[in-house]
Amino acid sequence: MPPNSPRDAIRGAATELFARDGYAGTTVRAIAAAAGCDPALVIRHFGSKEALFLATVPASTELARILAGPVESLGRELVGFVLGASESRVAGVYRAMLSASDRPEIKERLRASMHDVFVGPLADRIGGAYPELRARLVAAQFAGLINAYWLVADPVLRNADRSATVELYGDAIQRLLDSDDPP
Amino acid sequence: MPPNSPRDAIRGAATELFARDGYAGTTVRAIAAAAGCDPALVIRHFGSKEALFLATVPASTELARILAGPVESLGRELVGFVLGASESRVAGVYRAMLSASDRPEIKERLRASMHDVFVGPLADRIGGAYPELRARLVAAQFAGLINAYWLVADPVLRNADRSATVELYGDAIQRLLDSDDPP
DNA sequence: GTCTATACGCTGATAGAC
DNA sequence: GTCTATCAGCGTATAGAC
């Protein structure tokens, strides 16, 4: 696979545009123009716009690294990751996936990747009752924060003291991680 | 305003279709067909598809009632509301709004209604430090649960014991509501 | 094999005749 | 007020040039 192949150029342009303009806001023609090729080539290489989008979704290694860290400080770590995620592409990708989530295949991919990188590994590491349910609820909190901070971009959150957000929301997540319930 | 006016027929059909098929999945022509009129009439009455969508977003009285209830049991009340929201239209509307949230005006409406019916009233009712920030974070948890349960429809959540979800996630919300932090 | 040109059936939206 | 005709743009498929 040559590094400068048109296939990579298309995927690179698509990654950028999807993250910036969302799924519906990005046209196949715009991707082709940014990649310097014909629109038909985009479809020819990836089959469909939806398949191209799914090919741009990366495997977040940084998130996996955090989830593999110490459980007792995971809540605040996760919040810190979300608030500082501008450099990585996690926010844009998640935003694009949510914006396209009426498509069944994209919704399924969203669910599957959430389960594979988040719920599954986390459920294995926390004790107590209902580990998988609790891991999934932590993922719900996590997605809720990304949603509020990056997608809705609520000013209350954006202007708030960052360390206060980390402490407050981090501890609320931590409550679901700690297994202090009686059996 | 006559009760059986075509304007109401259009809005009624649009409300149903948007909730069922999402924003992008609902066409103006399908709305017109369901309302028994011409597609051009839909645009002529509401200006645009986006304006029609915004006109279908209701003011949730049930949620406002819960938020006005006792704060000490609000966490579990909110979770119970989300899990049982199939009868009301809250889930479908939220789902449709999220699916259309790359449109700036719809995103802004999502933020504004979240603030007006949720964050604002709640911030006035909870004590302690950072009341507005904490109320906004509760809203983030709330949206995260709707997202996971109704939009992603994660099987882990859908098959989980309902009362366990209410207790676990409700208590995680409650942690943000209670103001037991030192000043 | 890789790419371009062209076209098809859809979309949301507009202008103007009844 | 309501419908007809029509627009430009969309994702996509295919035929055929290099």
mmCIF file of C-alpha atoms in Angstrom, chain A residues 21-25 94-95 98-103 107 110-111 114-115 119 129-130 132-134 136-138 140-141 143-145 147-157 160-161 164-165 167-169 171-173 175-176 181, chain B residues 21-25 94-95 98-103 107 110-111 114-115 119 129-130 132-134 136-138 140-141 143-145 147-157 160-161 164-165 167-169 171-173 175-176 181:
data_model
loop_
_atom_site.group_PDB
_atom_site.id
_atom_site.type_symbol
_atom_site.label_atom_id
_atom_site.label_comp_id
_atom_site.label_asym_id
_atom_site.label_seq_id
_atom_site.Cartn_x
_atom_site.Cartn_y
_atom_site.Cartn_z
ATOM 1 C CA ASP A 21 -19.050 19.410 9.244
ATOM 2 C CA GLY A 22 -20.760 16.279 10.521
ATOM 3 C CA TYR A 23 -22.061 13.413 8.409
ATOM 4 C CA ALA A 24 -24.957 15.073 6.623
ATOM 5 C CA GLY A 25 -23.003 18.291 6.166
ATOM 6 C CA TYR A 94 -17.927 11.033 18.266
ATOM 7 C CA ARG A 95 -19.785 14.120 17.152
ATOM 8 C CA LEU A 98 -23.855 10.870 16.825
ATOM 9 C CA SER A 99 -24.946 13.146 14.019
ATOM 10 C CA ALA A 100 -25.242 10.122 11.742
ATOM 11 C CA SER A 101 -26.786 7.799 14.266
ATOM 12 C CA ASP A 102 -30.124 7.464 12.538
ATOM 13 C CA ARG A 103 -28.349 5.198 10.081
ATOM 14 C CA LYS A 107 -25.615 3.333 15.252
ATOM 15 C CA LEU A 110 -21.267 3.264 17.765
ATOM 16 C CA ARG A 111 -22.681 0.645 20.114
ATOM 17 C CA MET A 114 -18.422 1.555 22.854
ATOM 18 C CA HIS A 115 -18.712 -2.022 24.034
ATOM 19 C CA VAL A 119 -17.692 -1.540 28.549
ATOM 20 C CA ALA A 129 -22.493 -6.433 41.673
ATOM 21 C CA TYR A 130 -23.653 -5.857 38.089
ATOM 22 C CA GLU A 132 -21.280 -4.970 33.070
ATOM 23 C CA LEU A 133 -24.294 -2.794 33.788
ATOM 24 C CA ARG A 134 -22.214 -0.424 35.871
ATOM 25 C CA ARG A 136 -22.248 0.570 30.606
ATOM 26 C CA LEU A 137 -23.656 3.289 32.833
ATOM 27 C CA VAL A 138 -20.195 4.798 33.183
ATOM 28 C CA ALA A 140 -23.371 6.629 29.366
ATOM 29 C CA GLN A 141 -22.000 9.291 31.703
ATOM 30 C CA ALA A 143 -20.925 10.017 26.366
ATOM 31 C CA GLY A 144 -23.194 12.486 28.128
ATOM 32 C CA LEU A 145 -20.222 14.676 28.967
ATOM 33 C CA ASN A 147 -22.247 15.391 24.161
ATOM 34 C CA ALA A 148 -22.670 18.390 26.451
ATOM 35 C CA TYR A 149 -19.131 19.701 26.118
ATOM 36 C CA TRP A 150 -18.254 19.075 22.478
ATOM 37 C CA LEU A 151 -21.524 18.654 20.619
ATOM 38 C CA VAL A 152 -23.920 21.025 22.364
ATOM 39 C CA ALA A 153 -20.921 23.108 23.514
ATOM 40 C CA ASP A 154 -22.935 24.436 26.439
ATOM 41 C CA PRO A 155 -21.458 27.745 27.666
ATOM 42 C CA VAL A 156 -22.115 26.842 31.292
ATOM 43 C CA LEU A 157 -19.718 23.946 30.864
ATOM 44 C CA ALA A 160 -16.818 26.603 34.123
ATOM 45 C CA ASP A 161 -13.707 26.041 36.169
ATOM 46 C CA ALA A 164 -14.302 21.824 39.458
ATOM 47 C CA THR A 165 -15.848 19.921 36.561
ATOM 48 C CA GLU A 167 -13.824 16.804 40.557
ATOM 49 C CA LEU A 168 -17.612 16.920 40.478
ATOM 50 C CA TYR A 169 -18.308 14.793 37.418
ATOM 51 C CA ASP A 171 -16.612 11.687 41.509
ATOM 52 C CA ALA A 172 -20.074 11.016 40.111
ATOM 53 C CA ILE A 173 -18.501 8.551 37.682
ATOM 54 C CA ARG A 175 -19.471 6.297 42.450
ATOM 55 C CA LEU A 176 -20.472 3.800 39.776
ATOM 56 C CA ASP A 181 -22.441 -2.100 47.950
ATOM 57 C CA ASP B 21 -37.352 8.059 11.384
ATOM 58 C CA GLY B 22 -35.108 10.867 12.628
ATOM 59 C CA TYR B 23 -34.554 14.195 10.927
ATOM 60 C CA ALA B 24 -32.606 13.141 7.849
ATOM 61 C CA GLY B 25 -34.769 10.050 7.415
ATOM 62 C CA TYR B 94 -34.637 13.961 21.888
ATOM 63 C CA ARG B 95 -33.489 11.304 19.480
ATOM 64 C CA LEU B 98 -29.664 14.701 18.422
ATOM 65 C CA SER B 99 -29.813 13.219 14.951
ATOM 66 C CA ALA B 100 -30.202 16.729 13.537
ATOM 67 C CA SER B 101 -27.713 18.417 15.816
ATOM 68 C CA ASP B 102 -25.216 19.298 13.131
ATOM 69 C CA ARG B 103 -27.658 22.028 12.107
ATOM 70 C CA LYS B 107 -28.222 22.476 18.207
ATOM 71 C CA LEU B 110 -31.346 21.740 22.074
ATOM 72 C CA ARG B 111 -29.043 23.757 24.298
ATOM 73 C CA MET B 114 -32.043 22.023 28.095
ATOM 74 C CA HIS B 115 -31.183 25.196 29.934
ATOM 75 C CA VAL B 119 -30.520 23.564 34.251
ATOM 76 C CA ALA B 129 -21.061 25.261 45.514
ATOM 77 C CA TYR B 130 -21.311 25.653 41.713
ATOM 78 C CA GLU B 132 -25.384 25.938 37.856
ATOM 79 C CA LEU B 133 -22.413 23.800 36.883
ATOM 80 C CA ARG B 134 -23.696 20.884 38.930
ATOM 81 C CA ARG B 136 -25.628 21.228 33.924
ATOM 82 C CA LEU B 137 -23.632 18.110 34.751
ATOM 83 C CA VAL B 138 -26.812 16.408 35.958
ATOM 84 C CA ALA B 140 -25.331 15.722 30.923
ATOM 85 C CA GLN B 141 -25.880 12.507 32.872
ATOM 86 C CA ALA B 143 -28.860 13.072 28.275
ATOM 87 C CA GLY B 144 -26.218 10.350 28.422
ATOM 88 C CA LEU B 145 -28.771 7.883 29.718
ATOM 89 C CA ASN B 147 -28.665 8.473 24.491
ATOM 90 C CA ALA B 148 -27.586 5.028 25.659
ATOM 91 C CA TYR B 149 -31.064 3.666 26.324
ATOM 92 C CA TRP B 150 -33.180 5.125 23.525
ATOM 93 C CA LEU B 151 -30.784 6.137 20.778
ATOM 94 C CA VAL B 152 -28.032 3.534 20.897
ATOM 95 C CA ALA B 153 -30.496 1.094 22.504
ATOM 96 C CA ASP B 154 -27.635 -0.823 24.068
ATOM 97 C CA PRO B 155 -28.711 -4.406 24.891
ATOM 98 C CA VAL B 156 -26.745 -4.379 28.141
ATOM 99 C CA LEU B 157 -28.993 -1.587 29.325
ATOM 100 C CA ALA B 160 -30.640 -5.098 32.652
ATOM 101 C CA ASP B 161 -32.763 -5.217 35.762
ATOM 102 C CA ALA B 164 -30.825 -1.911 39.536
ATOM 103 C CA THR B 165 -30.346 0.728 36.848
ATOM 104 C CA GLU B 167 -30.633 2.659 41.939
ATOM 105 C CA LEU B 168 -27.142 2.743 40.465
ATOM 106 C CA TYR B 169 -27.499 5.573 37.992
ATOM 107 C CA ASP B 171 -27.443 7.501 43.033
ATOM 108 C CA ALA B 172 -24.698 8.671 40.685
ATOM 109 C CA ILE B 173 -26.936 11.574 39.686
ATOM 110 C CA ARG B 175 -24.184 12.619 44.168
ATOM 111 C CA LEU B 176 -24.121 15.742 42.024
ATOM 112 C CA ASP B 181 -19.049 19.427 50.128
#
